Structure formats: C-alpha cells, structure tokens
CSV table of C-alpha atoms in Angstrom, one decimal:
chain,number,residue,atom,x,y,z
A,1,MET,CA,-10.7,2.1,15.1
A,2,ASP,CA,-7.5,2.4,17.1
A,3,LYS,CA,-6.0,-1.0,17.2
A,4,MET,CA,-5.2,-3.8,14.6
A,5,ARG,CA,-3.4,-7.2,15.0
A,6,ILE,CA,-1.2,-7.9,11.7
A,7,GLY,CA,0.6,-11.1,12.1
A,8,ASN,CA,2.2,-11.5,15.5
A,9,ARG,CA,2.2,-7.8,16.2
A,10,ASP,CA,-0.3,-5.2,17.6
A,11,PHE,CA,-0.6,-2.0,15.8
A,12,ASP,CA,-1.7,0.9,17.9
A,13,PHE,CA,-2.8,3.7,15.6
A,14,LYS,CA,-2.3,6.5,18.1
A,15,ARG,CA,1.4,6.3,16.7
A,16,LYS,CA,2.3,6.3,13.0
A,17,TYR,CA,3.7,3.3,11.0
A,18,ILE,CA,5.8,2.8,7.9
A,19,MET,CA,5.1,0.2,5.3
A,20,GLY,CA,8.2,-0.4,3.3
A,21,ILE,CA,7.8,-1.0,-0.4
A,22,LEU,CA,9.6,-4.0,-2.0
A,23,ASN,CA,8.8,-4.2,-5.8
A,24,VAL,CA,10.0,-7.5,-7.2
A,25,THR,CA,9.2,-6.4,-10.7
A,26,PRO,CA,11.1,-5.5,-13.9
A,27,ASP,CA,8.9,-2.6,-14.8
A,28,SER,CA,8.0,-0.6,-11.6
A,29,PHE,CA,7.7,3.1,-12.3
A,30,SER,CA,10.4,3.9,-9.5
A,31,ASP,CA,12.8,1.0,-9.2
A,32,GLY,CA,11.9,-1.4,-11.9
A,33,GLY,CA,14.4,-4.2,-12.3
A,34,LYS,CA,16.4,-3.0,-9.3
A,35,PHE,CA,15.3,-5.7,-7.0
A,36,VAL,CA,13.9,-8.3,-9.3
A,37,GLY,CA,16.4,-11.0,-8.6
A,38,PHE,CA,15.8,-13.3,-5.5
A,39,ASP,CA,18.9,-12.3,-3.7
A,40,LYS,CA,18.8,-8.7,-4.4
A,41,ALA,CA,15.1,-8.6,-3.3
A,42,VAL,CA,15.7,-10.4,-0.1
A,43,GLU,CA,18.7,-8.1,0.5
A,44,HIS,CA,16.6,-5.0,-0.1
A,45,GLY,CA,13.9,-6.2,2.3
A,46,ILE,CA,16.1,-6.8,5.2
A,47,LYS,CA,17.8,-3.4,4.5
A,48,LEU,CA,14.0,-1.9,4.7
A,49,PHE,CA,13.6,-3.9,8.0
A,50,HIS,CA,16.8,-2.4,9.4
A,51,HIS,CA,15.9,1.2,8.5
A,52,GLY,CA,12.8,1.0,10.4
A,53,ALA,CA,9.9,-0.5,8.4
A,54,ASP,CA,7.1,-1.7,10.5
A,55,ILE,CA,5.5,-3.8,7.8
A,56,LEU,CA,6.9,-4.9,4.3
A,57,ASP,CA,4.7,-4.8,1.3
A,58,ILE,CA,5.9,-7.2,-1.5
A,59,GLY,CA,4.6,-6.9,-5.0
A,60,GLY,CA,5.2,-8.7,-8.1
A,61,GLU,CA,3.3,-6.9,-10.7
A,62,SER,CA,3.8,-3.3,-11.5
A,63,THR,CA,0.6,-1.2,-11.0
A,64,ARG,CA,1.7,1.8,-13.0
A,65,PRO,CA,-1.0,3.1,-15.4
A,66,GLU,CA,0.7,1.7,-18.5
A,67,ASN,CA,1.9,-1.6,-17.0
A,68,VAL,CA,1.5,-4.9,-18.9
A,69,PRO,CA,-0.7,-7.4,-16.8
A,70,ILE,CA,1.0,-10.8,-16.0
A,71,SER,CA,-0.2,-14.3,-15.1
A,72,SER,CA,-0.7,-15.2,-11.6
A,73,GLU,CA,1.9,-17.9,-12.2
A,74,GLU,CA,4.5,-15.2,-13.2
A,75,GLU,CA,3.6,-13.1,-10.3
A,76,MET,CA,3.9,-16.0,-7.8
A,77,GLU,CA,7.2,-17.1,-9.4
A,78,ARG,CA,8.7,-13.6,-8.5
A,79,ILE,CA,7.5,-13.3,-5.0
A,80,ILE,CA,6.7,-16.5,-3.3
A,81,LYS,CA,10.2,-17.6,-2.5
A,82,VAL,CA,11.2,-14.0,-1.6
A,83,ILE,CA,8.2,-14.1,1.0
A,84,GLU,CA,9.4,-17.3,2.4
A,85,LYS,CA,13.0,-16.3,2.9
A,86,LEU,CA,12.0,-12.8,4.4
A,87,LYS,CA,9.6,-14.5,6.7
A,88,ARG,CA,12.6,-16.4,8.2
A,89,GLU,CA,14.9,-13.2,8.1
A,90,ILE,CA,13.0,-10.5,9.6
A,91,ASP,CA,10.6,-10.1,12.5
A,92,ILE,CA,8.0,-7.8,11.0
A,93,PRO,CA,4.7,-8.6,9.2
A,94,ILE,CA,4.8,-9.2,5.4
A,95,SER,CA,2.1,-7.9,3.1
A,96,VAL,CA,1.4,-9.1,-0.2
A,97,ASP,CA,0.4,-6.3,-3.0
A,98,THR,CA,-1.7,-8.1,-5.3
A,99,TYR,CA,-5.4,-8.0,-6.7
A,100,LYS,CA,-5.5,-11.6,-7.4
A,101,HIS,CA,-7.0,-14.1,-5.1
A,102,ASP,CA,-4.8,-17.1,-6.1
A,103,VAL,CA,-1.6,-15.0,-5.6
A,104,ALA,CA,-2.9,-13.7,-2.3
A,105,GLU,CA,-3.6,-17.3,-1.1
A,106,GLU,CA,-0.1,-18.6,-2.0
A,107,ALA,CA,1.3,-15.7,-0.5
A,108,ILE,CA,-0.6,-16.1,2.8
A,109,LYS,CA,0.4,-19.7,2.8
A,110,SER,CA,4.0,-18.7,2.3
A,111,GLY,CA,4.2,-16.2,5.3
A,112,ALA,CA,2.3,-13.1,4.3
A,113,CYS,CA,-0.3,-12.0,6.8
A,114,PHE,CA,-1.7,-8.9,5.2
A,115,VAL,CA,-3.3,-8.3,1.7
A,116,ASN,CA,-2.9,-4.9,0.0
A,117,ASP,CA,-5.4,-4.7,-2.9
A,118,VAL,CA,-5.2,-1.9,-5.3
A,119,TRP,CA,-8.5,-2.6,-6.7
A,120,GLY,CA,-10.2,-2.6,-3.4
A,121,PHE,CA,-11.8,-6.3,-3.8
A,122,LYS,CA,-13.4,-5.0,-7.1
A,123,LYS,CA,-11.2,-6.5,-9.8
A,124,ASP,CA,-11.2,-10.4,-8.4
A,125,LYS,CA,-14.3,-11.2,-6.9
A,126,ASN,CA,-12.9,-14.0,-5.1
A,127,MET,CA,-10.3,-11.9,-3.2
A,128,ALA,CA,-12.5,-11.0,-0.3
A,129,HIS,CA,-13.3,-14.8,0.1
A,130,ILE,CA,-9.7,-15.5,0.7
A,131,VAL,CA,-9.1,-12.6,3.0
A,132,LYS,CA,-11.9,-14.0,5.2
A,133,LYS,CA,-10.9,-17.7,4.7
A,134,TYR,CA,-7.4,-16.9,6.1
A,135,ASP,CA,-8.7,-14.1,8.7
A,136,VAL,CA,-6.0,-11.7,7.7
A,137,PRO,CA,-6.1,-7.9,7.6
A,138,CYS,CA,-6.3,-6.1,4.3
A,139,CYS,CA,-6.2,-2.7,2.8
A,140,LEU,CA,-8.7,-1.6,0.3
A,141,MET,CA,-7.4,1.0,-2.2
A,142,HIS,CA,-9.6,3.4,-4.0
A,143,ASN,CA,-9.4,2.7,-7.9
A,144,ARG,CA,-11.8,2.7,-10.7
A,145,GLU,CA,-11.6,1.9,-14.5
A,146,ASN,CA,-12.4,5.6,-15.5
A,147,ARG,CA,-12.4,9.2,-14.3
A,148,ASN,CA,-15.9,10.0,-14.8
A,149,TYR,CA,-16.5,11.8,-11.5
A,150,ASN,CA,-19.6,13.9,-10.7
A,151,ASP,CA,-18.5,15.2,-7.3
A,152,PHE,CA,-15.0,14.0,-7.0
A,153,ILE,CA,-14.2,13.5,-3.3
A,154,LYS,CA,-17.8,12.2,-2.7
A,155,ASP,CA,-17.5,9.9,-5.5
A,156,CYS,CA,-14.1,8.6,-4.1
A,157,LEU,CA,-15.6,8.0,-0.7
A,158,ASN,CA,-18.4,6.2,-2.2
A,159,ASP,CA,-16.3,4.0,-4.2
A,160,LEU,CA,-14.4,3.1,-1.1
A,161,LYS,CA,-17.5,2.5,0.9
A,162,GLY,CA,-18.5,-0.2,-2.0
A,163,SER,CA,-15.2,-1.9,-1.3
A,164,ILE,CA,-15.7,-1.9,2.3
A,165,GLN,CA,-19.2,-3.2,1.8
A,166,ILE,CA,-17.9,-6.2,-0.3
A,167,ALA,CA,-15.5,-7.1,2.6
A,168,ILE,CA,-18.3,-6.7,5.2
A,169,ASP,CA,-20.6,-8.8,2.9
A,170,ALA,CA,-17.8,-11.6,2.8
A,171,GLY,CA,-17.7,-11.7,6.6
A,172,ILE,CA,-14.5,-9.9,7.2
A,173,SER,CA,-14.4,-8.2,10.4
A,174,ARG,CA,-14.3,-4.4,10.4
A,175,ASP,CA,-11.3,-4.4,12.7
A,176,LYS,CA,-9.4,-6.1,9.8
A,177,VAL,CA,-9.9,-3.4,7.3
A,178,MET,CA,-7.8,-0.5,6.3
A,179,ILE,CA,-8.3,1.9,3.3
A,180,ASP,CA,-6.1,3.8,0.9
A,181,PRO,CA,-7.3,6.9,-1.0
A,182,GLY,CA,-5.2,5.6,-4.0
A,183,ILE,CA,-3.0,8.6,-5.0
A,184,GLY,CA,-2.0,8.3,-8.7
A,185,PHE,CA,-4.8,5.7,-9.5
A,186,ALA,CA,-7.7,7.1,-11.7
A,187,LYS,CA,-6.7,10.5,-10.7
A,188,ASP,CA,-4.9,13.4,-12.8
A,189,PHE,CA,-2.5,15.8,-11.1
A,190,ASP,CA,-5.1,18.3,-9.7
A,191,GLU,CA,-7.3,15.4,-8.4
A,192,ASN,CA,-4.3,13.9,-6.4
A,193,ILE,CA,-3.6,17.4,-4.9
A,194,ILE,CA,-7.4,17.5,-3.9
A,195,VAL,CA,-7.4,14.2,-2.3
A,196,LEU,CA,-4.1,15.2,-0.2
A,197,LYS,CA,-6.1,18.3,0.9
A,198,ASN,CA,-9.2,16.2,1.9
A,199,LEU,CA,-7.5,13.4,3.6
A,200,GLN,CA,-9.6,14.0,6.7
A,201,SER,CA,-12.7,12.9,4.9
A,202,PHE,CA,-11.3,9.7,4.1
A,203,CYS,CA,-10.3,9.2,7.8
A,204,GLU,CA,-13.7,10.2,8.9
A,205,LEU,CA,-15.0,7.0,7.3
A,206,GLY,CA,-13.7,5.3,10.5
A,207,TYR,CA,-11.1,2.9,9.2
A,208,PRO,CA,-7.1,3.3,9.5
A,209,VAL,CA,-5.8,5.2,6.4
A,210,ILE,CA,-2.7,4.1,4.7
A,211,LEU,CA,-1.2,6.9,2.4
A,212,GLY,CA,1.1,6.1,-0.6
A,213,THR,CA,2.6,9.1,-2.4
A,214,SER,CA,6.1,7.9,-2.5
A,215,ARG,CA,8.0,8.9,-5.5
A,216,LYS,CA,4.8,9.1,-7.5
A,217,ARG,CA,4.4,11.0,-10.8
A,218,PHE,CA,2.5,14.0,-9.5
A,219,LEU,CA,5.4,14.8,-7.2
A,220,GLY,CA,7.6,14.7,-10.3
A,221,LYS,CA,5.3,17.1,-12.1
A,222,LEU,CA,5.1,19.5,-9.2
A,223,LEU,CA,8.8,19.5,-8.5
A,224,ASN,CA,9.8,19.2,-12.1
A,225,ILE,CA,11.9,15.9,-11.2
A,226,ASP,CA,11.7,13.3,-14.0
A,227,LYS,CA,13.7,10.5,-11.9
A,228,ALA,CA,11.6,8.9,-9.4
A,229,SER,CA,14.3,8.2,-7.0
A,230,ASP,CA,15.1,11.8,-6.7
A,231,ARG,CA,11.6,12.6,-5.4
A,232,THR,CA,12.4,11.5,-1.6
A,233,ILE,CA,12.2,15.1,-0.2
A,234,GLY,CA,8.8,15.6,-1.7
A,235,SER,CA,7.7,12.2,-0.8
A,236,VAL,CA,8.5,12.9,2.8
A,237,ALA,CA,6.7,16.2,2.8
A,238,SER,CA,3.5,14.7,1.5
A,239,SER,CA,3.8,11.8,3.8
A,240,ILE,CA,4.1,14.2,7.0
A,241,ILE,CA,1.1,16.3,5.7
A,242,GLY,CA,-1.0,13.1,5.4
A,243,ILE,CA,0.1,11.9,8.9
A,244,MET,CA,-0.9,15.3,10.3
A,245,LYS,CA,-4.3,15.0,8.6
A,246,GLY,CA,-4.8,11.6,10.3
A,247,CYS,CA,-3.4,8.9,8.2
A,248,CYS,CA,-1.9,6.2,10.4
A,249,MET,CA,0.6,4.4,8.0
A,250,VAL,CA,2.7,5.5,4.9
A,251,ARG,CA,3.7,3.4,2.3
A,252,VAL,CA,7.2,4.3,1.0
A,253,HIS,CA,10.2,3.4,-0.8
A,254,ASP,CA,12.7,5.6,1.5
A,255,VAL,CA,12.1,4.1,4.8
A,256,LEU,CA,15.0,5.7,6.7
A,257,GLU,CA,14.2,9.3,5.6
A,258,HIS,CA,10.6,8.8,6.7
A,259,LYS,CA,11.5,7.1,10.1
A,260,GLN,CA,13.4,10.3,10.9
A,261,ALA,CA,10.6,12.7,9.7
A,262,ILE,CA,7.9,10.9,11.7
A,263,LYS,CA,10.3,10.7,14.7
A,264,VAL,CA,10.5,14.6,14.6
A,265,TYR,CA,6.7,14.8,14.2
A,266,GLU,CA,6.0,12.6,17.0
A,267,ALA,CA,8.4,14.5,19.4
A,268,ILE,CA,6.7,17.8,18.5
A,269,LYS,CA,3.1,16.5,18.8
C-alpha cells in the first residue's frame, strides 16, 4: 500500500514521514507533566509543527508499563480542548492516541482524523466500530496481556493479523490501516532488539508501518542513559534503521533532529 489519505492530506509512502508526539499527561515516561497544561500543550504542538512534523499524535493517558489507568472523562478533559485549538492553529492532521472508543469519538468530533490504538482494537471492542463510523485511518499496534511467546516474531505477526482482521470485519477499508510493531510493549530488552532486526517481516504484511522507538527504556539500557530526554541520538539511530528496513513513518518526540536525519537519508537514497 503506497498511499493514504489522512485528513486533508495525501501521504505517499515512497517518502518517509514524522509523527510528532504530544503527551498531555502528568506521568508520561519521557516528558510527564511538561506539557500537561493547556497553554503549554498547544505551544509544544505548534513547535512540533514548525519543526517539521507531518502529523501530530495527542495522548492523554500514559501507556508506560506501570501507568495507572484513568477514566475516559479525565482523558477527554486533558486532550479535547487541545485538539480543538491545534486544529485551528496548525495545518497538519491530528491523531488521537487512545484505546477507548468514547475518547476516540470525541477527539474525532473535535478535529482529530486518525486513531492510534496501542491495543490494536483488542482492549475496547467498540473501537473498530468508531473508526468505521467516522471513516478515519488508524494505526493498530502490537500489544498483549502477557509475554508467553512460542515463536516470538511469528506470534507478534499473528497478533497483528488478529488486529487487522478485527478492522476488516468491522468494514474498515484496508487502505485506512497502518500497523506498529509495538516496541516496548509486552517485550523485554532482547525482544525489542529482535523486533528491530526483523522489521522487514512486519512491512511484508502489506500495511504501512509506523515505528516508535523514541526515548524508550530499551535505548536507556543499551546506552546506559537514565534520563529519557537524553536518548535523542539513540532514538534517531533506531528510527533511521527502521526507515531503511521499510518503515514509512516514525513516531518521535524530537522532531527537528529526525527531520534532519531523514533528509540526509532521502538525499543519499
């Protein structure tokens, strides 16, 4: 699949794109609390736009492993006004990072035009219906409740195929589906490295692949860097390797640095 319409833009996956991360949360692993206020969140979203983000992914609940789940109402309280404001301020598509169907619906009504579900439609059985109802594209990420793998990569691929089938069964067009191998989710350090080594297998499923390694804990362990915001170089390196293996979009905190690295990659390619 080479192209996808997201909001008012056509994405041609012969080139590579950047999804900028805007966490409107007090407990995100990398920037918790930094952009939780309305004004700060909007200001940072505009900054990511000017740094070259092609799409902005806004989340109101931390998805780090030890996070405390919040209600849909609290999640919406954090993100809806931010989405509405940024929709008026920037001219790129806005994605909502949520696994809850009611949050996704309100976000779409407020201006979001893409749903990024870290549970791949498996946590909330109504999510696929909402994506179909509003005819928006989505990203289905690999995740699971346990790490009881028999054949690791094969199991990951089969898990993702299950998410894709949920989307298809709900009537969602194949050209509105992207996938994410889920770095850092239901995977230990070695398994994250194995996924990166085998990204071409995920690309071979036939759907555009989003890669999200930005500032993640496995990079901290690999580089012996505790502070998440100091993992930019490792993030850029892993993103570019992912792009070289066929990923069409990277989900990142450090948009400017990734924009420069991708420009170098595309010039050489």
